[in-house]
Amino acid sequence: MKGAGKMIEIESHSPEDTYELGIKLGENLKPGDIICLNGDLGAGKTTMTKGIAKGLKIDDNITSPSFTIVNEYYGDTDFYHFDAYRIDDIEEMYDLGYEEYFFSDGISIIEWSNMIEEILPKERLVLNIKYSKEEDKRIIEIEAYGHRYEELLKEVGI
């Protein structure tokens, strides 16, 4: 689906930068939003997710749901944190009832969303976090699919 969304590239110079970007996103998310996070192991997906949760005023300890596929957190807006890394067959997502999460009034964050791309909603925000040559620096490619997510980027100041 490359080229289908508005793409912006930004730099994160530290895990704290990535976390702060997550907070800004979280503060501007609305019920029903879908955020997709992709990147190699250790690139910063969970750090970004922790920032998003903080921006949503969710104080729970956010951990990667690697073995459960989804962790649920509750606040003013429910927050669903998916990890699709271990999905071997898309049927696992159907068995999980993913539609009830994705098309709810909660906010869904999907790590390794590229593993389940065929079932992702057409409108979503995709962040691809890539290593840079500098140790703590990351390149974050942000792709907005749909008007809602283009507006979100404006609200965040990106």
CSV table of C-alpha atoms in Angstrom, one decimal:
chain,number,residue,atom,x,y,z
A,1,MET,CA,0.0,0.0,0.0
A,2,LYS,CA,3.0,2.3,-0.4
A,3,GLY,CA,2.2,5.7,-1.8
A,4,ALA,CA,-1.4,5.5,-0.7
A,5,GLY,CA,-1.0,7.9,2.2
A,6,LYS,CA,0.7,11.2,2.9
A,7,MET,CA,4.2,10.4,4.0
A,8,ILE,CA,6.5,12.4,6.4
A,9,GLU,CA,9.9,11.5,7.7
A,10,ILE,CA,11.1,12.7,11.1
A,11,GLU,CA,14.1,12.0,13.3
A,12,SER,CA,14.2,10.8,16.9
A,13,HIS,CA,17.5,11.4,18.6
A,14,SER,CA,16.8,9.3,21.7
A,15,PRO,CA,14.3,6.9,23.3
A,16,GLU,CA,13.0,10.0,25.1
A,17,ASP,CA,12.3,11.7,21.8
A,18,THR,CA,10.3,8.7,20.6
A,19,TYR,CA,8.4,8.6,23.9
A,20,GLU,CA,7.6,12.3,23.7
A,21,LEU,CA,6.3,11.9,20.1
A,22,GLY,CA,4.1,9.1,21.5
A,23,ILE,CA,2.7,11.4,24.2
A,24,LYS,CA,1.8,14.1,21.6
A,25,LEU,CA,0.1,11.5,19.4
A,26,GLY,CA,-1.8,10.0,22.4
A,27,GLU,CA,-3.0,13.5,23.5
A,28,ASN,CA,-4.6,14.0,20.1
A,29,LEU,CA,-6.1,10.5,19.4
A,30,LYS,CA,-9.8,10.0,19.2
A,31,PRO,CA,-12.0,7.0,19.8
A,32,GLY,CA,-11.7,4.5,17.0
A,33,ASP,CA,-8.2,5.6,15.9
A,34,ILE,CA,-5.8,2.9,14.6
A,35,ILE,CA,-2.0,3.4,14.9
A,36,CYS,CA,0.3,0.9,13.2
A,37,LEU,CA,3.9,0.5,14.3
A,38,ASN,CA,6.5,-1.3,12.3
A,39,GLY,CA,10.3,-1.7,12.8
A,40,ASP,CA,13.0,-4.1,13.7
A,41,LEU,CA,13.3,-5.6,17.2
A,42,GLY,CA,14.4,-2.9,19.6
A,43,ALA,CA,13.6,0.0,17.1
A,44,GLY,CA,11.3,1.7,19.6
A,45,LYS,CA,7.7,0.4,18.9
A,46,THR,CA,7.0,-0.3,22.6
A,47,THR,CA,8.6,3.0,23.7
A,48,MET,CA,6.3,4.8,21.2
A,49,THR,CA,3.3,2.8,22.6
A,50,LYS,CA,4.2,3.7,26.2
A,51,GLY,CA,4.2,7.4,25.2
A,52,ILE,CA,0.9,7.1,23.4
A,53,ALA,CA,-0.6,5.4,26.6
A,54,LYS,CA,0.8,8.3,28.7
A,55,GLY,CA,-0.8,10.8,26.3
A,56,LEU,CA,-4.1,9.0,26.8
A,57,LYS,CA,-3.6,9.3,30.6
A,58,ILE,CA,-3.3,5.5,31.0
A,59,ASP,CA,-0.9,4.9,33.9
A,60,ASP,CA,-0.8,1.1,33.7
A,61,ASN,CA,2.6,-0.6,33.1
A,62,ILE,CA,2.5,-1.0,29.3
A,63,THR,CA,4.3,-4.2,28.1
A,64,SER,CA,4.5,-5.8,24.7
A,65,PRO,CA,1.8,-8.4,24.3
A,66,SER,CA,4.1,-10.8,22.5
A,67,PHE,CA,2.6,-13.9,23.9
A,68,THR,CA,-1.1,-12.8,24.3
A,69,ILE,CA,-1.4,-10.9,21.0
A,70,VAL,CA,-3.5,-8.1,22.6
A,71,ASN,CA,-3.3,-6.3,26.0
A,72,GLU,CA,-6.3,-4.2,27.0
A,73,TYR,CA,-6.1,-1.1,29.1
A,74,TYR,CA,-9.0,1.0,30.3
A,75,GLY,CA,-9.2,4.8,30.8
A,76,ASP,CA,-11.3,7.6,29.5
A,77,THR,CA,-10.8,5.8,26.2
A,78,ASP,CA,-10.1,2.1,26.0
A,79,PHE,CA,-6.7,1.2,24.6
A,80,TYR,CA,-5.9,-2.0,22.8
A,81,HIS,CA,-2.2,-2.9,22.3
A,82,PHE,CA,-1.6,-5.6,19.7
A,83,ASP,CA,1.6,-7.4,18.8
A,84,ALA,CA,1.2,-9.3,15.5
A,85,TYR,CA,4.8,-10.6,15.5
A,86,ARG,CA,3.9,-14.1,16.3
A,87,ILE,CA,0.8,-14.3,14.0
A,88,ASP,CA,1.4,-17.3,11.8
A,89,ASP,CA,-1.9,-17.3,10.1
A,90,ILE,CA,-4.3,-14.4,9.7
A,91,GLU,CA,-7.1,-16.7,11.0
A,92,GLU,CA,-5.6,-16.1,14.5
A,93,MET,CA,-6.7,-12.5,14.2
A,94,TYR,CA,-10.2,-13.6,13.2
A,95,ASP,CA,-10.3,-16.1,16.1
A,96,LEU,CA,-9.3,-13.2,18.4
A,97,GLY,CA,-12.2,-11.1,17.2
A,98,TYR,CA,-10.0,-8.3,16.0
A,99,GLU,CA,-12.9,-6.5,14.4
A,100,GLU,CA,-14.5,-5.9,17.8
A,101,TYR,CA,-11.3,-4.0,18.7
A,102,PHE,CA,-10.4,-2.2,15.4
A,103,PHE,CA,-14.0,-1.0,14.9
A,104,SER,CA,-14.8,0.0,18.4
A,105,ASP,CA,-14.6,3.3,20.3
A,106,GLY,CA,-11.2,2.2,21.7
A,107,ILE,CA,-7.8,3.1,20.3
A,108,SER,CA,-5.9,0.3,18.7
A,109,ILE,CA,-2.1,0.3,18.5
A,110,ILE,CA,-0.7,-2.5,16.4
A,111,GLU,CA,2.9,-3.5,16.6
A,112,TRP,CA,4.2,-5.4,13.5
A,113,SER,CA,1.1,-4.4,11.6
A,114,ASN,CA,2.9,-5.3,8.4
A,115,MET,CA,2.2,-9.0,9.4
A,116,ILE,CA,-1.5,-8.5,9.1
A,117,GLU,CA,-1.8,-5.8,6.4
A,118,GLU,CA,-4.6,-7.5,4.5
A,119,ILE,CA,-7.0,-7.0,7.4
A,120,LEU,CA,-6.0,-3.5,8.5
A,121,PRO,CA,-8.6,-0.7,8.0
A,122,LYS,CA,-8.0,1.4,4.9
A,123,GLU,CA,-7.7,4.6,7.1
A,124,ARG,CA,-5.0,4.5,9.7
A,125,LEU,CA,-1.7,6.0,10.8
A,126,VAL,CA,1.4,4.0,10.0
A,127,LEU,CA,4.8,4.6,11.7
A,128,ASN,CA,7.8,2.8,10.4
A,129,ILE,CA,10.7,3.2,12.8
A,130,LYS,CA,14.1,2.5,11.4
A,131,TYR,CA,17.6,2.5,12.8
A,132,SER,CA,20.0,5.2,11.8
A,133,LYS,CA,23.8,5.0,11.7
A,134,GLU,CA,23.9,7.0,14.9
A,135,GLU,CA,23.4,4.8,18.0
A,136,ASP,CA,20.2,6.2,19.5
A,137,LYS,CA,18.9,8.0,16.5
A,138,ARG,CA,15.8,6.6,14.6
A,139,ILE,CA,14.1,7.6,11.4
A,140,ILE,CA,10.4,7.5,11.7
A,141,GLU,CA,8.4,7.4,8.5
A,142,ILE,CA,4.9,8.5,9.2
A,143,GLU,CA,2.2,7.7,6.7
A,144,ALA,CA,-1.3,9.0,7.0
A,145,TYR,CA,-4.0,7.0,5.3
A,146,GLY,CA,-7.2,9.1,5.2
A,147,HIS,CA,-8.3,12.6,6.1
A,148,ARG,CA,-8.6,11.9,9.8
A,149,TYR,CA,-4.9,10.9,10.0
A,150,GLU,CA,-3.7,13.9,7.9
A,151,GLU,CA,-5.6,16.1,10.4
A,152,LEU,CA,-4.0,14.2,13.3
A,153,LEU,CA,-0.5,15.0,12.0
A,154,LYS,CA,-1.5,18.7,11.8
A,155,GLU,CA,-2.8,18.6,15.4
A,156,VAL,CA,0.4,17.0,16.6
A,157,GLY,CA,2.5,19.6,14.7
A,158,ILE,CA,4.1,17.2,12.2
